[in-house]
Short mmCIF file of C-alpha atoms in Angstrom, two decimals:
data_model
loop_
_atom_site.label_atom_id
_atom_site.label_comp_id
_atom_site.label_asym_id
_atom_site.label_seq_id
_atom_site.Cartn_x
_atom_site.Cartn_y
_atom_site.Cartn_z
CA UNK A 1 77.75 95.50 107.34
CA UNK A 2 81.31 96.69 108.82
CA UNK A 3 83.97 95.22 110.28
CA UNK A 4 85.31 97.14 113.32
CA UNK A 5 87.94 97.04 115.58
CA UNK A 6 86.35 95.23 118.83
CA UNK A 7 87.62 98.58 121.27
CA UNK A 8 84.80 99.91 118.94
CA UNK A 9 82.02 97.64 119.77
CA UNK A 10 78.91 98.36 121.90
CA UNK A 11 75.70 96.99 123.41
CA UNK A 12 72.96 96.55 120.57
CA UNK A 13 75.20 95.88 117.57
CA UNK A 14 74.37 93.07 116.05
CA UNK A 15 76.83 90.13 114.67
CA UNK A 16 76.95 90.26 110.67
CA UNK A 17 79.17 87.55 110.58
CA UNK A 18 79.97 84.45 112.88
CA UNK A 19 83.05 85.25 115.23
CA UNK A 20 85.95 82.53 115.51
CA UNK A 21 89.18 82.23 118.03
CA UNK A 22 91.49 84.22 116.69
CA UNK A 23 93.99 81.11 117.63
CA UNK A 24 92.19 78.74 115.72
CA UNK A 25 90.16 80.60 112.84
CA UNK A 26 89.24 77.67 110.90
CA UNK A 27 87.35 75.67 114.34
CA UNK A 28 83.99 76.03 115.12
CA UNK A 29 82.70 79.47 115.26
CA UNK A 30 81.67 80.63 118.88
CA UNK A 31 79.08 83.43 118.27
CA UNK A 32 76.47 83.29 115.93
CA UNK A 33 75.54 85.59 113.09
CA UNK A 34 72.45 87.76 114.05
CA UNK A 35 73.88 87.73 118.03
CA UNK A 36 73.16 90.70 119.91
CA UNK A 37 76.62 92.17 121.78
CA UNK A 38 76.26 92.97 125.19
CA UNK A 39 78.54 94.63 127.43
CA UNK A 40 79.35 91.00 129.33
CA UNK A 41 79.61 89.17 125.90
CA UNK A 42 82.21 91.62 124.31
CA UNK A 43 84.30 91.51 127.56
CA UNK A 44 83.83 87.10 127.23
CA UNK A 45 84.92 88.48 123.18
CA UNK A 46 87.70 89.93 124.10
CA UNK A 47 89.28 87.91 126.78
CA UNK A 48 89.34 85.33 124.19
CA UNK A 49 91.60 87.59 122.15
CA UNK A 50 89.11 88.45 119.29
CA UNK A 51 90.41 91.32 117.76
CA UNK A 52 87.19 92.59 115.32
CA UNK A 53 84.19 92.29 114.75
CA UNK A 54 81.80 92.25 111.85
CA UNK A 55 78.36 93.70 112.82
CA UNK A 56 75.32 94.80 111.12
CA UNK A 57 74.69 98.07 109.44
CA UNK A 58 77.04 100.93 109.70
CA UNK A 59 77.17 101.46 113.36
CA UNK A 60 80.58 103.13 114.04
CA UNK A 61 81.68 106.24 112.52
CA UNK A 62 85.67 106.03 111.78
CA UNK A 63 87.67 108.12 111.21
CA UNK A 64 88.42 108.90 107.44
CA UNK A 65 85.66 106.56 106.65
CA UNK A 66 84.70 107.69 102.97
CA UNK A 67 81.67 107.45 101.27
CA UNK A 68 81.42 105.08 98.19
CA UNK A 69 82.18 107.44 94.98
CA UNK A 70 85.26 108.77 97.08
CA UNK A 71 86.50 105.08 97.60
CA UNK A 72 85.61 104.52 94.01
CA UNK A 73 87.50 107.89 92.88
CA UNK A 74 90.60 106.71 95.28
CA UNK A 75 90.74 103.64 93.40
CA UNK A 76 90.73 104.76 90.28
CA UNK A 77 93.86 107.32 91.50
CA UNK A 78 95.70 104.37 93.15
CA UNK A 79 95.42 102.87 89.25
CA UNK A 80 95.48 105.56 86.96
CA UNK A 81 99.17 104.41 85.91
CA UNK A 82 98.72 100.87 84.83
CA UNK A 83 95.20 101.79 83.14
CA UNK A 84 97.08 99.95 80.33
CA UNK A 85 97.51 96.54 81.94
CA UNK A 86 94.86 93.61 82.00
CA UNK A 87 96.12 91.88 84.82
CA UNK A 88 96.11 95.25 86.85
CA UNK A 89 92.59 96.04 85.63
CA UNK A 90 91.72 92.51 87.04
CA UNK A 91 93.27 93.23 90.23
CA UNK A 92 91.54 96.87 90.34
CA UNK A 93 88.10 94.75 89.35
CA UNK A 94 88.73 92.66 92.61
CA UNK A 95 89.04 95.54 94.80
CA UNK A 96 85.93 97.26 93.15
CA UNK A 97 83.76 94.34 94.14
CA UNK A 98 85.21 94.46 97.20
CA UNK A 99 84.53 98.12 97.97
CA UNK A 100 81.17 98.26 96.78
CA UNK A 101 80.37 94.51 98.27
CA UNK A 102 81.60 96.64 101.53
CA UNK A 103 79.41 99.58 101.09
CA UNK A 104 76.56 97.22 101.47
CA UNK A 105 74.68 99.11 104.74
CA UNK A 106 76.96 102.64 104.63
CA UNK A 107 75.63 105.02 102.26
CA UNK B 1 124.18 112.98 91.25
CA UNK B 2 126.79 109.89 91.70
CA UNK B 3 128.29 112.25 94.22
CA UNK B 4 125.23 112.30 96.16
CA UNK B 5 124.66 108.78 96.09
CA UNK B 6 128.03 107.91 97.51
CA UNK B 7 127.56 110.52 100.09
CA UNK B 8 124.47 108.35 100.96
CA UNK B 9 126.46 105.43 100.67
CA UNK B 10 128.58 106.75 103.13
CA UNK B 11 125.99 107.26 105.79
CA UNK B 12 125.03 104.04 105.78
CA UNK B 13 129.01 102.82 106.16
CA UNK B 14 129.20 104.71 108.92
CA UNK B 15 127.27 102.89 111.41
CA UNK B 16 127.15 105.28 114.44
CA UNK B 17 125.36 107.60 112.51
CA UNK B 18 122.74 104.85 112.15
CA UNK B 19 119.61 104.46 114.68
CA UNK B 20 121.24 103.02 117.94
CA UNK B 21 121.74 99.37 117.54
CA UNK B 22 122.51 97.79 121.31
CA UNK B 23 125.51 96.18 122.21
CA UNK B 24 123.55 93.08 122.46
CA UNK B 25 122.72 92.82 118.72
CA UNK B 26 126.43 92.77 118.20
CA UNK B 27 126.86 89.81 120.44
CA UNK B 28 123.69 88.01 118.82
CA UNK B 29 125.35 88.52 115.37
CA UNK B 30 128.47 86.39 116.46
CA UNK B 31 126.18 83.85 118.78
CA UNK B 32 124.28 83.60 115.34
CA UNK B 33 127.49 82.64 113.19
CA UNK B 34 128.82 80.36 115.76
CA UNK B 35 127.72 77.06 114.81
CA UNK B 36 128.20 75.39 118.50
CA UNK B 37 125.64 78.39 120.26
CA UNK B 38 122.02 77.09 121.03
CA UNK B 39 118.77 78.69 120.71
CA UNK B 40 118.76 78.82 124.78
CA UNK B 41 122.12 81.10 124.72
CA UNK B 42 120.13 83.06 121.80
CA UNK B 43 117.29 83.65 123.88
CA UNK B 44 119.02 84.35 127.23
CA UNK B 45 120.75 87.28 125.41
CA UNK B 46 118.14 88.71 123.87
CA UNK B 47 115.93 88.48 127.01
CA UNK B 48 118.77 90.08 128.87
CA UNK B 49 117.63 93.73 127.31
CA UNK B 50 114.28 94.17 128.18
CA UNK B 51 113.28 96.83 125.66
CA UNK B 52 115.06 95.00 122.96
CA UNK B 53 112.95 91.60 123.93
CA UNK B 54 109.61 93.64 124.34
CA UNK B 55 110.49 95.20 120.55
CA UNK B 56 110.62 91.55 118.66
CA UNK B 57 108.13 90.05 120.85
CA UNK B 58 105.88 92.61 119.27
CA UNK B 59 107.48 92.12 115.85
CA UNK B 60 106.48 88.72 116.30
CA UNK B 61 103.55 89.21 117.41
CA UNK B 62 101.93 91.22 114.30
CA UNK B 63 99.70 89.77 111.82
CA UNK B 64 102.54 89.64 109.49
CA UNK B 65 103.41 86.52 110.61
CA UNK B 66 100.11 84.67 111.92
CA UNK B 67 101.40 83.25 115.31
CA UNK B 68 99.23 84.83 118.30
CA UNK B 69 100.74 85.31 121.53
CA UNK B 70 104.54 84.28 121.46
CA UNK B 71 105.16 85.03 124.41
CA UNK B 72 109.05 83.79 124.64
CA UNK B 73 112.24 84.63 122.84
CA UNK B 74 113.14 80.74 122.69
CA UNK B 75 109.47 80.29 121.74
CA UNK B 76 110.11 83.22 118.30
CA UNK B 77 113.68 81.41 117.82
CA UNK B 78 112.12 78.42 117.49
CA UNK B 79 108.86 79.18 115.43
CA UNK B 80 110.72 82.07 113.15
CA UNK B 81 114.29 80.95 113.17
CA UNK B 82 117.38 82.35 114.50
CA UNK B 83 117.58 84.60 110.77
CA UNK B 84 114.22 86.28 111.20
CA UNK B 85 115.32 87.25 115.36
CA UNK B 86 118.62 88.54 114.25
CA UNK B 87 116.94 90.69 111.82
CA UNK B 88 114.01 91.66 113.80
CA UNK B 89 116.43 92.68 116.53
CA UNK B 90 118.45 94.69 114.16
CA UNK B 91 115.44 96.36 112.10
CA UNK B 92 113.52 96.92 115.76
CA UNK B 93 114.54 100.03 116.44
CA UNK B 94 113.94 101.20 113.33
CA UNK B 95 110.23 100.04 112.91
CA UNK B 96 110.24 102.37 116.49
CA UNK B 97 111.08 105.67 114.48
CA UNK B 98 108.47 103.91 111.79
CA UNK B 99 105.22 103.75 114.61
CA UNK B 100 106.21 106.86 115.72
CA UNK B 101 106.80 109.12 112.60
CA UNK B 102 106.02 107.46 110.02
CA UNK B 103 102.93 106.18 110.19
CA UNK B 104 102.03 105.12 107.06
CA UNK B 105 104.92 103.51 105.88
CA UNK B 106 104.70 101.62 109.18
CA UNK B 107 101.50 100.74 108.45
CA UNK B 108 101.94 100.11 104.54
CA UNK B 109 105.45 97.97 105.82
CA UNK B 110 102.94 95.71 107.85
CA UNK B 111 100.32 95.21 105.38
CA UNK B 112 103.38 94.05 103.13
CA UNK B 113 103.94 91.42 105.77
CA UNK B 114 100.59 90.65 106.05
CA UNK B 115 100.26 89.95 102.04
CA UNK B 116 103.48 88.11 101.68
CA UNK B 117 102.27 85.57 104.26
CA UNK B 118 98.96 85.48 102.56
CA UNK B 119 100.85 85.00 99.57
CA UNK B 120 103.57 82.57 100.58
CA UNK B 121 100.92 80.42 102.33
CA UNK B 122 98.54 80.57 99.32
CA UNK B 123 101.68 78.67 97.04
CA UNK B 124 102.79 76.59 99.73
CA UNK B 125 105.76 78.18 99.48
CA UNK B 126 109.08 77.52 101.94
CA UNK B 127 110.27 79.77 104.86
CA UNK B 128 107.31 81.73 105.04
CA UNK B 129 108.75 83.46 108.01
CA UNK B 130 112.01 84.61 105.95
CA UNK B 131 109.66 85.73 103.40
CA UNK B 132 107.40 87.63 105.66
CA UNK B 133 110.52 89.56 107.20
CA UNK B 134 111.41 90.52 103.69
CA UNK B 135 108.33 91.95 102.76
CA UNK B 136 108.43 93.92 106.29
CA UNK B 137 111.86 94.80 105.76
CA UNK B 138 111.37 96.16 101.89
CA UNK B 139 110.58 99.94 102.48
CA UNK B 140 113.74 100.10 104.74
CA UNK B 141 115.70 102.04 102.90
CA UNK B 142 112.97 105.11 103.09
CA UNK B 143 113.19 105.79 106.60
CA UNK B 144 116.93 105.39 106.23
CA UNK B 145 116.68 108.43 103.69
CA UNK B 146 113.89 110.41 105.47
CA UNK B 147 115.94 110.05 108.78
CA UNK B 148 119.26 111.08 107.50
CA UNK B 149 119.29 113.36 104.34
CA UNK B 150 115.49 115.51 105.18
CA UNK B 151 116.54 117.67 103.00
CA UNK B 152 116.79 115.19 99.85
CA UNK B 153 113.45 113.75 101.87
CA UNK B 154 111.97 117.31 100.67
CA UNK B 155 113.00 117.67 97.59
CA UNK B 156 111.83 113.99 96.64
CA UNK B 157 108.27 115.31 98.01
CA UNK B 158 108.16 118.05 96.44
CA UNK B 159 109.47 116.54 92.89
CA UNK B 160 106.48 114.07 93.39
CA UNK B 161 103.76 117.15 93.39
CA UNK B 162 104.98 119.34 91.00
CA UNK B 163 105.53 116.21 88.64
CA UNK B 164 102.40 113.68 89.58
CA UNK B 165 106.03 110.90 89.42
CA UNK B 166 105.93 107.90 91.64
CA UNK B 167 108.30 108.14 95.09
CA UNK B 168 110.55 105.71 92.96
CA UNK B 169 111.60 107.70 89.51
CA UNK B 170 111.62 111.24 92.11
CA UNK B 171 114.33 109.49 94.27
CA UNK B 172 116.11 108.14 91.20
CA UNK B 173 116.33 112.06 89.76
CA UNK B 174 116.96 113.38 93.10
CA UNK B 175 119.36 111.13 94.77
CA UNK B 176 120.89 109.16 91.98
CA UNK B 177 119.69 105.83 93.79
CA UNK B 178 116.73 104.97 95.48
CA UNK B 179 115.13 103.21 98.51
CA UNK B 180 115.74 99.68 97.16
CA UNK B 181 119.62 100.04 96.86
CA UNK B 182 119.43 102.14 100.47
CA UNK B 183 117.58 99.39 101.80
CA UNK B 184 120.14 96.93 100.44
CA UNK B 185 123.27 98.67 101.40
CA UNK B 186 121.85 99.00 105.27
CA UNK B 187 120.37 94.61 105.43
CA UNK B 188 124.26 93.69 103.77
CA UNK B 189 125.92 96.65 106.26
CA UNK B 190 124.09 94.18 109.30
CA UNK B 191 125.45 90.98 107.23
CA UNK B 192 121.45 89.67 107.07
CA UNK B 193 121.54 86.38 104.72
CA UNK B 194 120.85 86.83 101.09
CA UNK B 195 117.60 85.65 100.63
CA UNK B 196 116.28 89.03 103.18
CA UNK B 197 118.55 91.02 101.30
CA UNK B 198 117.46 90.57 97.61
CA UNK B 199 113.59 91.13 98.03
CA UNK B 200 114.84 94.02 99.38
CA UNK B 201 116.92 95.44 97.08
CA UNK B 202 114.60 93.66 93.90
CA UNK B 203 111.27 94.52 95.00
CA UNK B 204 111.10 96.93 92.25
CA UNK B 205 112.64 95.37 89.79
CA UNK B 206 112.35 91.47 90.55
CA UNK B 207 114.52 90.17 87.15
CA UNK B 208 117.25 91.22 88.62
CA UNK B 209 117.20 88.51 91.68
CA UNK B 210 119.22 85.79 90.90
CA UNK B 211 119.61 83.40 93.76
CA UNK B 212 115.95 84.24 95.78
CA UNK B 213 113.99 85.09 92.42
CA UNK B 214 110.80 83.38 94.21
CA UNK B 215 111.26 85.29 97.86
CA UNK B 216 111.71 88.74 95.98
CA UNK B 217 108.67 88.11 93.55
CA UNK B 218 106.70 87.90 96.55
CA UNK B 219 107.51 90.60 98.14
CA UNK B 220 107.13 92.27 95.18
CA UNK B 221 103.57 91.31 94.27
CA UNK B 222 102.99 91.88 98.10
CA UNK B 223 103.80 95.53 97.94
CA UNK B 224 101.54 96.15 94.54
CA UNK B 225 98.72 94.67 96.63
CA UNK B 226 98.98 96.53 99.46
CA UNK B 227 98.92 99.57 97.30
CA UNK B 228 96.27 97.87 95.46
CA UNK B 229 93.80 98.10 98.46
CA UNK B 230 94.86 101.50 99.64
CA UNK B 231 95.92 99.88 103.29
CA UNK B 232 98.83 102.48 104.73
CA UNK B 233 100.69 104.92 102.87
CA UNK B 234 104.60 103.90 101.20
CA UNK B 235 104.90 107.41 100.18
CA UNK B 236 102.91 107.23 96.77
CA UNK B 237 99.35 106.32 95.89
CA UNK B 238 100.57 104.70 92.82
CA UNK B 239 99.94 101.25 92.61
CA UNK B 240 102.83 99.74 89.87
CA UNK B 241 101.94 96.72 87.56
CA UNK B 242 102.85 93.41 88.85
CA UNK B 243 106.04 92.80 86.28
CA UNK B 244 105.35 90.13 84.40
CA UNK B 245 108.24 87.91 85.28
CA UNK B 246 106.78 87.62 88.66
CA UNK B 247 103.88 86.44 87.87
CA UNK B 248 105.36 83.40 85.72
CA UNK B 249 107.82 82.66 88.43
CA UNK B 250 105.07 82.18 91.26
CA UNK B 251 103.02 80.50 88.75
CA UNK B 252 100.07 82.59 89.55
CA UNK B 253 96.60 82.20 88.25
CA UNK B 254 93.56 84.79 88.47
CA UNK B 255 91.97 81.99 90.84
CA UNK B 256 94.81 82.62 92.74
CA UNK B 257 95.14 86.07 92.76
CA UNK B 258 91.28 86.71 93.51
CA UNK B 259 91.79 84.30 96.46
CA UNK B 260 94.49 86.23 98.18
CA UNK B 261 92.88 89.60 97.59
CA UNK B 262 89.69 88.18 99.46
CA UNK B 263 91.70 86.85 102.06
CA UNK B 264 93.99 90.10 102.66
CA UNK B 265 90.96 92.00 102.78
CA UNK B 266 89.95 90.50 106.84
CA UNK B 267 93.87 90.14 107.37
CA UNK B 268 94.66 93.87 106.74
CA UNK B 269 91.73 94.76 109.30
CA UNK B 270 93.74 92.63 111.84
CA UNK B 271 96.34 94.91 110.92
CA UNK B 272 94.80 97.97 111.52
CA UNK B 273 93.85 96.92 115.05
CA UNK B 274 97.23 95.99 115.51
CA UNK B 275 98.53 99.43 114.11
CA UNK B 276 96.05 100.91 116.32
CA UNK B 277 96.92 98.99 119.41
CA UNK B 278 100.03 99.84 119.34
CA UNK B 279 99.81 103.57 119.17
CA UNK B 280 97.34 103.66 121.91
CA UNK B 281 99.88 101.64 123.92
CA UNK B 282 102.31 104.41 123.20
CA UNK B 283 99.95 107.08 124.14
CA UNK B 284 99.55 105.48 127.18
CA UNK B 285 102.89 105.48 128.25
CA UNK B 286 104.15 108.92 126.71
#
């Protein structure tokens, strides 16, 4: 699954992840997981101010999107001077999960 | 090296050399300190310069602060408070050099935002909003040293390749001082309250904080996790450890910290769109 910017989104996609109001993100969601977008639905999507969207698969090539060992590699850069510290190595844990949790769909 | 940091020191005193700040922030400052003005006198001035009032109403607008659609300058003075306007009207036109030329520290000054509200929210902590403009305002003093000494700018770069050094120990070599103190002489040269201008000038080294130890820890653990997840660019990769006395003074537990990561994660997306917004606006009207 990724989450995209909702300027990105197109007929076909499918929803990965119920959408909420961006004005009141913990009410009731108003589009389903598994919905199909269509052209009217985004527009209905966006008029409500929804600002992304998390849909199925990897659908939208971004720019600078990076495959998962160069994330992985980045990460371990971003760290490389508190390889020393356990809380950091927690934090750097967290965002491992997080990448590779992410990757789920993009090779 | 003194010498060069009083030369710096010296820019900042002098304020015309600083980016334009509009007659009207002037006359805020004093509304702000008279104790009789209201919030409707506040809000007539600042809506009285258009490009001023469109510049916080965007401020205010970003994900750093979780409000959607303020659409009023008495609506931001009341939700933010007349601190966080004043400074938002003061720092505006320098976030405007930020979206333009800088990016990532634009970008990496928003995710900071974004992660002290996360943060703040998280503890239940007080003045979220103050805390939020801190964390905004913390890289300040950067742009204030890319802007006006370029050629220091380039020799701090260049320091940071040859060396593999963080931004922070190549400014301290190069400059004698670095973008903390900048950032601290510029928020006390604009008379900003206390508790924005110690996160500021602490983020790096939070024991030092004496009267806002709380407000500058956050902004300081805000900054190491934007770093953390590789959102915008603050001039280094390097993510630095979270300094210990932080960390006891929020009272943070793993639980905790593993439950703002997660939520920062959809948060900084909100702030890429906003990022992204905004420079398409600007495309659009260049």
């Amino acid at each position: 699954m990724q989450t995209i910017p909702i300027a990105l989104a197109a007929p076909d996609m499918v929803l990965a992840r119920e959408v909420r109001r961006a004005d009141n993100p913990l009410g009731p969601p108003i589009c389903g997981k598994g919905t199909e977008l269509s052209e009217s639905l985004i527009e209905r999507l966006k008029n409500l101010g929804v600002k992304s969207l998390t849909v199925e698969g990897c659908p939208v090539e971004m720019e600078g999107m990076k495959g998962l060992d160069e994330l992985l590699a980045d990460l371990d850069r971003r760290f490389c001077k508190v390889a020393d510290v356990p809380l950091m190595q927690k934090l750097k844990e967290l965002h491992r999960l997080q990448i590779v949790r992410n990757s789920g769909g993009c090779p | 090296m003194t010498a060069r940091r009083d030369e710096i020191l010296e820019i900042i005193r002098d304020t015309r050399s600083l980016p334009t700040l509009p007659g009207v922030v002037n006359k805020l400052q004093a509304l702000s300190e008279n104790r009789k003005s209201t919030i409707e006198e506040m809000a007539r001035l600042v809506s009285s310069d258009q490009i001023l009032c469109a510049r916080v109403l965007r401020l205010v607008n970003s994900p750093s602060y979780g409000f959607y659609r303020v659409s009023t300058i008495t609506n931001a003075l009341i939700l933010l408070g007349v601190n966080v306007i004043k400074s938002l009207a003061l720092s505006s036109s320098i976030f405007e050099i930020m979206e333009k030329s800088i990016l990532g520290l634009w970008e990496h000054s928003l995710g900071a935002g974004v992660a002290a509200n996360v943060i703040a929210r998280r503890l239940k902590l007080p003045e979220v909003e103050e805390i939020s403009t801190a964390a905004l305002l913390h890289d300040i003093g950067k742009v204030i040293i890319k802007e006006k000494c370029p050629g220091d700018f380039e020799q701090v770069e260049s320091l940071m390749k040859a060396r593999d050094v963080t931004m922070l120990e190549a400014e301290r070599e190069v400059l004698g001082t670095d973008h903390a103190e900048v950032g601290e002489w510029l928020v006390r040269s604009w008379y900003l309250p206390d508790k924005l201008s110690e996160p500021v000038a602490c983020h790096h080294d939070v024991a030092r904080a004496e009267a806002h130890q709380v407000k500058t820890a956050v902004v300081h653990l805000a900054d190491v996790l934007v770093k953390a997840s590789g959102f915008g660019f603050s001039g280094d990769e390097f993510v630095p450890r979270i300094q210990p006395v932080a960390w006891e003074r929020l009272q943070m537990t793993d639980a905790d910290l593993a439950a703002i990561v997660e939520e920062l994660e959809d948060k900084l997306v909100e702030a890429k769109n906003f990022s992204l917004e905004i420079q398409s606006a600007d495309d659009g009207t260049a």
